[in-house]
PDB file of C-alpha atoms in Angstrom:
ATOM      1  CA  MET N1184      71.239 -14.758 -27.043  1.00 46.00           C
ATOM      2  CA  ASN N1185      69.880 -10.958 -25.765  1.00 47.00           C
ATOM      3  CA  ASP N1186      66.640 -11.184 -26.222  1.00 49.00           C
ATOM      4  CA  ALA N1187      66.354  -7.501 -26.038  1.00 50.00           C
ATOM      5  CA  ASN N1188      68.065  -7.686 -29.750  1.00 54.00           C
ATOM      6  CA  ASP N1189      65.555 -10.123 -30.690  1.00 58.00           C
ATOM      7  CA  PRO N1190      62.916  -8.695 -33.492  1.00 55.00           C
ATOM      8  CA  ASN N1191      60.667 -11.668 -32.845  1.00 60.00           C
ATOM      9  CA  ALA N1192      60.737 -10.962 -28.957  1.00 59.00           C
ATOM     10  CA  ALA N1193      57.269 -10.300 -27.769  1.00 59.00           C
ATOM     11  CA  PRO N1194      57.195  -6.111 -28.412  1.00 57.00           C
ATOM     12  CA  PRO N1195      56.934  -3.802 -24.718  1.00 54.00           C
ATOM     13  CA  ALA N1196      54.077  -3.757 -23.255  1.00 54.00           C
ATOM     14  CA  PRO N1197      52.593  -0.301 -24.532  1.00 57.00           C
ATOM     15  CA  GLN N1198      53.587   2.746 -22.138  1.00 60.00           C
ATOM     16  CA  GLU N1199      50.097   3.204 -19.486  1.00 66.00           C
ATOM     17  CA  ARG N1200      49.231   6.496 -20.659  1.00 75.00           C
ATOM     18  CA  LEU N1201      48.152   8.528 -17.524  1.00 80.00           C
ATOM     19  CA  PRO N1202      44.785   9.894 -17.084  1.00 90.00           C
ATOM     20  CA  MET N1203      44.937  14.178 -17.012  1.00 93.00           C
ATOM     21  CA  ARG N1204      44.223  15.154 -12.844  1.00 95.00           C
ATOM     22  CA  ASN N1205      42.595  17.930 -11.850  1.00 97.00           C
ATOM     23  CA  TRP N1206      41.480  19.769  -9.524  1.00 97.00           C
ATOM     24  CA  ARG N1207      39.178  22.194  -7.891  1.00 97.00           C
ATOM     25  CA  PHE N1208      39.910  24.509  -5.457  1.00 97.00           C
ATOM     26  CA  ASP N1209      37.095  27.602  -4.255  1.00 97.00           C
ATOM     27  CA  PHE N1210      37.530  30.552  -1.973  1.00 96.00           C
ATOM     28  CA  GLY N1211      36.103  32.963  -0.258  1.00 96.00           C
ATOM     29  CA  SER N1212      36.573  35.374  -1.537  1.00 94.00           C
ATOM     30  CA  TYR N1213      39.056  37.172  -5.355  1.00 94.00           C
ATOM     31  CA  ALA N1214      41.530  38.167  -3.321  1.00 93.00           C
ATOM     32  CA  GLU N1215      42.112  34.936  -1.407  1.00 95.00           C
ATOM     33  CA  THR N1216      41.199  33.141  -5.272  1.00 96.00           C
ATOM     34  CA  ARG N1217      44.207  36.344  -6.179  1.00 95.00           C
ATOM     35  CA  HIS N1218      46.479  35.415  -3.198  1.00 96.00           C
ATOM     36  CA  PHE N1219      46.449  31.554  -4.450  1.00 97.00           C
ATOM     37  CA  LEU N1220      46.880  32.501  -8.083  1.00 96.00           C
ATOM     38  CA  ASP N1221      49.845  34.904  -6.527  1.00 95.00           C
ATOM     39  CA  ARG N1222      51.466  31.671  -4.779  1.00 96.00           C
ATOM     40  CA  MET N1223      50.989  29.361  -8.155  1.00 96.00           C
ATOM     41  CA  ALA N1224      53.113  31.559 -10.483  1.00 95.00           C
ATOM     42  CA  ASP N1225      55.782  31.480  -7.394  1.00 95.00           C
ATOM     43  CA  LEU N1226      55.743  27.688  -7.746  1.00 96.00           C
ATOM     44  CA  SER N1227      55.224  27.129 -10.969  1.00 96.00           C
ATOM     45  CA  ARG N1228      58.663  29.578 -11.531  1.00 93.00           C
ATOM     46  CA  ARG N1229      60.766  28.253  -8.936  1.00 94.00           C
ATOM     47  CA  GLU N1230      60.102  24.601  -9.931  1.00 94.00           C
ATOM     48  CA  ASP N1231      59.587  25.318 -14.014  1.00 93.00           C
ATOM     49  CA  TYR N1232      56.029  24.117 -15.311  1.00 95.00           C
ATOM     50  CA  TYR N1233      52.853  25.622 -15.525  1.00 96.00           C
ATOM     51  CA  PRO N1234      49.558  23.382 -15.181  1.00 97.00           C
ATOM     52  CA  ASP N1235      47.113  24.395 -18.195  1.00 96.00           C
ATOM     53  CA  VAL N1236      44.560  27.214 -15.020  1.00 98.00           C
ATOM     54  CA  SER N1237      41.248  28.103 -15.475  1.00 98.00           C
ATOM     55  CA  PHE N1238      40.071  30.359 -12.369  1.00 98.00           C
ATOM     56  CA  GLY N1239      37.069  32.844 -11.976  1.00 96.00           C
ATOM     57  CA  LYS N1240      36.255  35.095  -8.876  1.00 95.00           C
ATOM     58  CA  THR N1241      36.163  32.125  -6.154  1.00 96.00           C
ATOM     59  CA  TYR N1242      37.869  29.050  -8.019  1.00 97.00           C
ATOM     60  CA  VAL N1243      40.623  27.968  -9.125  1.00 98.00           C
ATOM     61  CA  ASN N1244      41.217  24.728 -11.915  1.00 98.00           C
ATOM     62  CA  ILE N1245      44.505  23.519 -12.494  1.00 98.00           C
ATOM     63  CA  SER N1246      45.298  20.794 -14.981  1.00 97.00           C
ATOM     64  CA  ILE N1247      48.277  18.866 -15.794  1.00 97.00           C
ATOM     65  CA  ASP N1248      47.856  16.511 -18.737  1.00 95.00           C
ATOM     66  CA  ALA N1249      50.161  12.678 -19.074  1.00 94.00           C
ATOM     67  CA  GLU N1250      53.019  14.658 -20.323  1.00 93.00           C
ATOM     68  CA  GLY N1251      53.434  17.228 -17.270  1.00 95.00           C
ATOM     69  CA  GLN N1252      52.792  14.851 -14.513  1.00 95.00           C
ATOM     70  CA  ALA N1253      55.773  12.325 -15.976  1.00 94.00           C
ATOM     71  CA  ALA N1254      57.815  15.452 -15.991  1.00 94.00           C
ATOM     72  CA  LEU N1255      57.388  16.382 -12.432  1.00 95.00           C
ATOM     73  CA  ALA N1256      57.145  12.414 -11.874  1.00 94.00           C
ATOM     74  CA  GLU N1257      60.622  12.383 -13.753  1.00 94.00           C
ATOM     75  CA  ARG N1258      62.289  15.140 -10.995  1.00 93.00           C
ATOM     76  CA  ASN N1259      60.836  14.109  -8.048  1.00 94.00           C
ATOM     77  CA  SER N1260      59.263  16.960  -7.761  1.00 94.00           C
ATOM     78  CA  SER N1261      56.721  18.483  -4.928  1.00 94.00           C
ATOM     79  CA  PHE N1262      55.100  20.369  -7.389  1.00 96.00           C
ATOM     80  CA  THR N1263      50.971  18.448  -6.702  1.00 96.00           C
ATOM     81  CA  GLY N1264      51.614  18.900  -3.246  1.00 96.00           C
ATOM     82  CA  GLU N1265      52.672  21.993  -2.430  1.00 96.00           C
ATOM     83  CA  MET N1266      50.076  23.177  -4.503  1.00 96.00           C
ATOM     84  CA  GLU N1267      47.866  21.018  -2.400  1.00 96.00           C
ATOM     85  CA  ALA N1268      49.279  22.961   0.853  1.00 96.00           C
ATOM     86  CA  LEU N1269      49.321  26.386  -1.014  1.00 95.00           C
ATOM     87  CA  ALA N1270      44.968  25.621  -1.006  1.00 95.00           C
ATOM     88  CA  ALA N1271      44.182  25.070   2.122  1.00 93.00           C
ATOM     89  CA  ALA N1272      46.305  27.961   3.488  1.00 92.00           C
ATOM     90  CA  ASP N1273      43.912  29.912   1.130  1.00 83.00           C
ATOM     91  CA  LYS N1274      41.140  28.795   2.511  1.00 78.00           C
ATOM     92  CA  ALA N1275      41.600  28.959   5.950  1.00 59.00           C
TER      93      ALA N1275
ATOM     94  CA  MET L1174      -7.331  49.087 -20.476  1.00 46.00           C
ATOM     95  CA  ASN L1175      -3.738  48.372 -19.465  1.00 47.00           C
ATOM     96  CA  ASP L1176      -2.187  45.935 -22.225  1.00 49.00           C
ATOM     97  CA  ALA L1177       0.306  45.543 -19.164  1.00 49.00           C
ATOM     98  CA  ASN L1178      -2.753  44.275 -16.943  1.00 54.00           C
ATOM     99  CA  ASP L1179      -4.344  42.057 -19.898  1.00 58.00           C
ATOM    100  CA  PRO L1180      -3.338  38.640 -19.477  1.00 56.00           C
ATOM    101  CA  ASN L1181      -4.626  37.756 -23.305  1.00 60.00           C
ATOM    102  CA  ALA L1182      -2.311  40.736 -24.854  1.00 59.00           C
ATOM    103  CA  ALA L1183       0.528  39.032 -26.827  1.00 60.00           C
ATOM    104  CA  PRO L1184       3.908  38.329 -23.937  1.00 57.00           C
ATOM    105  CA  PRO L1185       7.224  40.231 -24.799  1.00 55.00           C
ATOM    106  CA  ALA L1186       9.347  39.548 -26.480  1.00 55.00           C
ATOM    107  CA  PRO L1187      11.727  37.089 -25.416  1.00 57.00           C
ATOM    108  CA  GLN L1188      15.719  38.954 -25.042  1.00 60.00           C
ATOM    109  CA  GLU L1189      17.443  37.837 -27.144  1.00 66.00           C
ATOM    110  CA  ARG L1190      20.055  36.593 -24.958  1.00 75.00           C
ATOM    111  CA  LEU L1191      23.992  37.052 -26.256  1.00 80.00           C
ATOM    112  CA  PRO L1192      25.863  34.119 -27.146  1.00 90.00           C
ATOM    113  CA  MET L1193      29.464  34.104 -25.223  1.00 94.00           C
ATOM    114  CA  ARG L1194      32.178  36.421 -26.706  1.00 95.00           C
ATOM    115  CA  ASN L1195      36.373  34.390 -26.340  1.00 97.00           C
ATOM    116  CA  TRP L1196      39.201  35.726 -26.959  1.00 97.00           C
ATOM    117  CA  ARG L1197      42.229  33.710 -27.442  1.00 97.00           C
ATOM    118  CA  PHE L1198      45.237  35.871 -26.681  1.00 97.00           C
ATOM    119  CA  ASP L1199      49.053  33.626 -27.150  1.00 97.00           C
ATOM    120  CA  PHE L1200      52.329  35.570 -25.969  1.00 96.00           C
ATOM    121  CA  GLY L1201      55.696  34.920 -25.878  1.00 96.00           C
ATOM    122  CA  SER L1202      57.108  34.028 -23.285  1.00 94.00           C
ATOM    123  CA  TYR L1203      55.886  33.224 -19.106  1.00 94.00           C
ATOM    124  CA  ALA L1204      56.317  37.115 -18.420  1.00 93.00           C
ATOM    125  CA  GLU L1205      54.890  38.347 -20.904  1.00 95.00           C
ATOM    126  CA  THR L1206      51.629  35.954 -19.504  1.00 96.00           C
ATOM    127  CA  ARG L1207      52.138  36.808 -16.130  1.00 95.00           C
ATOM    128  CA  HIS L1208      52.621  40.554 -16.525  1.00 96.00           C
ATOM    129  CA  PHE L1209      49.000  40.208 -19.255  1.00 97.00           C
ATOM    130  CA  LEU L1210      47.201  38.288 -16.386  1.00 96.00           C
ATOM    131  CA  ASP L1211      48.520  40.810 -13.705  1.00 95.00           C
ATOM    132  CA  ARG L1212      46.766  43.832 -15.538  1.00 96.00           C
ATOM    133  CA  MET L1213      43.906  41.786 -16.135  1.00 97.00           C
ATOM    134  CA  ALA L1214      43.418  41.220 -12.649  1.00 95.00           C
ATOM    135  CA  ASP L1215      44.123  45.157 -11.263  1.00 95.00           C
ATOM    136  CA  LEU L1216      41.538  45.730 -14.666  1.00 96.00           C
ATOM    137  CA  SER L1217      38.921  43.380 -13.153  1.00 95.00           C
ATOM    138  CA  ARG L1218      39.177  45.433  -9.628  1.00 94.00           C
ATOM    139  CA  ARG L1219      38.601  48.193 -11.428  1.00 94.00           C
ATOM    140  CA  GLU L1220      36.114  47.978 -12.658  1.00 94.00           C
ATOM    141  CA  ASP L1221      34.385  44.830 -10.442  1.00 93.00           C
ATOM    142  CA  TYR L1222      34.155  42.277 -13.022  1.00 95.00           C
ATOM    143  CA  TYR L1223      35.645  38.898 -12.971  1.00 96.00           C
ATOM    144  CA  PRO L1224      35.552  36.652 -16.362  1.00 96.00           C
ATOM    145  CA  ASP L1225      36.449  32.772 -16.654  1.00 96.00           C
ATOM    146  CA  VAL L1226      40.432  33.321 -17.740  1.00 98.00           C
ATOM    147  CA  SER L1227      42.480  29.834 -18.312  1.00 98.00           C
ATOM    148  CA  PHE L1228      46.060  30.127 -18.766  1.00 98.00           C
ATOM    149  CA  GLY L1229      49.133  28.094 -19.664  1.00 96.00           C
ATOM    150  CA  LYS L1230      52.123  28.818 -20.331  1.00 95.00           C
ATOM    151  CA  THR L1231      51.815  31.355 -23.026  1.00 96.00           C
ATOM    152  CA  TYR L1232      48.621  32.326 -23.543  1.00 97.00           C
ATOM    153  CA  VAL L1233      45.245  32.923 -21.496  1.00 98.00           C
ATOM    154  CA  ASN L1234      41.226  33.094 -22.896  1.00 98.00           C
ATOM    155  CA  ILE L1235      38.896  35.161 -21.935  1.00 98.00           C
ATOM    156  CA  SER L1236      34.812  34.021 -21.798  1.00 97.00           C
ATOM    157  CA  ILE L1237      32.700  36.462 -20.951  1.00 97.00           C
ATOM    158  CA  ASP L1238      28.730  35.541 -20.528  1.00 95.00           C
ATOM    159  CA  ALA L1239      25.958  36.513 -21.521  1.00 94.00           C
ATOM    160  CA  GLU L1240      25.152  38.023 -17.942  1.00 93.00           C
ATOM    161  CA  GLY L1241      28.184  39.646 -17.616  1.00 95.00           C
ATOM    162  CA  GLN L1242      28.279  41.172 -21.256  1.00 95.00           C
ATOM    163  CA  ALA L1243      24.403  42.822 -20.080  1.00 94.00           C
ATOM    164  CA  ALA L1244      26.100  44.187 -16.815  1.00 94.00           C
ATOM    165  CA  LEU L1245      29.400  46.030 -18.343  1.00 95.00           C
ATOM    166  CA  ALA L1246      27.042  47.576 -20.931  1.00 94.00           C
ATOM    167  CA  GLU L1247      24.466  48.298 -18.066  1.00 94.00           C
ATOM    168  CA  ARG L1248      27.421  49.975 -16.521  1.00 93.00           C
ATOM    169  CA  ASN L1249      29.047  51.446 -20.525  1.00 94.00           C
ATOM    170  CA  SER L1250      32.221  49.553 -19.023  1.00 94.00           C
ATOM    171  CA  SER L1251      35.018  50.060 -21.464  1.00 94.00           C
ATOM    172  CA  PHE L1252      36.086  46.471 -19.849  1.00 96.00           C
ATOM    173  CA  THR L1253      36.841  44.467 -22.767  1.00 96.00           C
ATOM    174  CA  GLY L1254      38.212  47.585 -24.702  1.00 96.00           C
ATOM    175  CA  GLU L1255      41.263  47.570 -22.096  1.00 96.00           C
ATOM    176  CA  MET L1256      41.770  43.505 -21.915  1.00 96.00           C
ATOM    177  CA  GLU L1257      42.204  43.904 -25.823  1.00 96.00           C
ATOM    178  CA  ALA L1258      44.390  47.183 -25.493  1.00 96.00           C
ATOM    179  CA  LEU L1259      46.829  45.262 -22.553  1.00 95.00           C
ATOM    180  CA  ALA L1260      46.771  42.014 -24.291  1.00 95.00           C
ATOM    181  CA  ALA L1261      48.423  44.299 -27.367  1.00 93.00           C
ATOM    182  CA  ALA L1262      50.567  46.119 -25.098  1.00 92.00           C
ATOM    183  CA  ASP L1263      52.008  42.578 -23.622  1.00 84.00           C
ATOM    184  CA  LYS L1264      52.649  41.207 -26.875  1.00 79.00           C
ATOM    185  CA  ALA L1265      54.401  43.998 -28.495  1.00 60.00           C
TER     186      ALA L1265
END
């Protein structure tokens, strides 16, 4: 008997939905904010992934939803690590 | 008698608080979105005004709060009109 085809078998555990991940990066000037946004645009193009971004003069918020997290994980993408490194570099 | 110094004078009418103004612009591709964001960055630098911006792959939302609207009005800035023209050009 093959459990996978048994209509009475317990259903698979529901896939846990990942919570939205959010980052907030603060910068000392508009020039630093702009530089980070430009590097983020390069990263998005390279990884073909476009998170939701909101920004003002000296801050940037990035949100990655469950779907985005799953897509990045599937490709073993280093998107979030690189994003954090870029922000740290621009704040230095 | 000077009304301005009369503690019993009616208080000045409260300044009406302008509601937040929001724009949403949709684009056909990330390249168009990016082009608009770059032109918006130029406009912000030129006008020294930095609205709250949020964007994803093919959309941009711009919010200008009461304080921003007042500041732009005081300088007779054409910021919002130029922003709308830029968006229309990138959608064309």
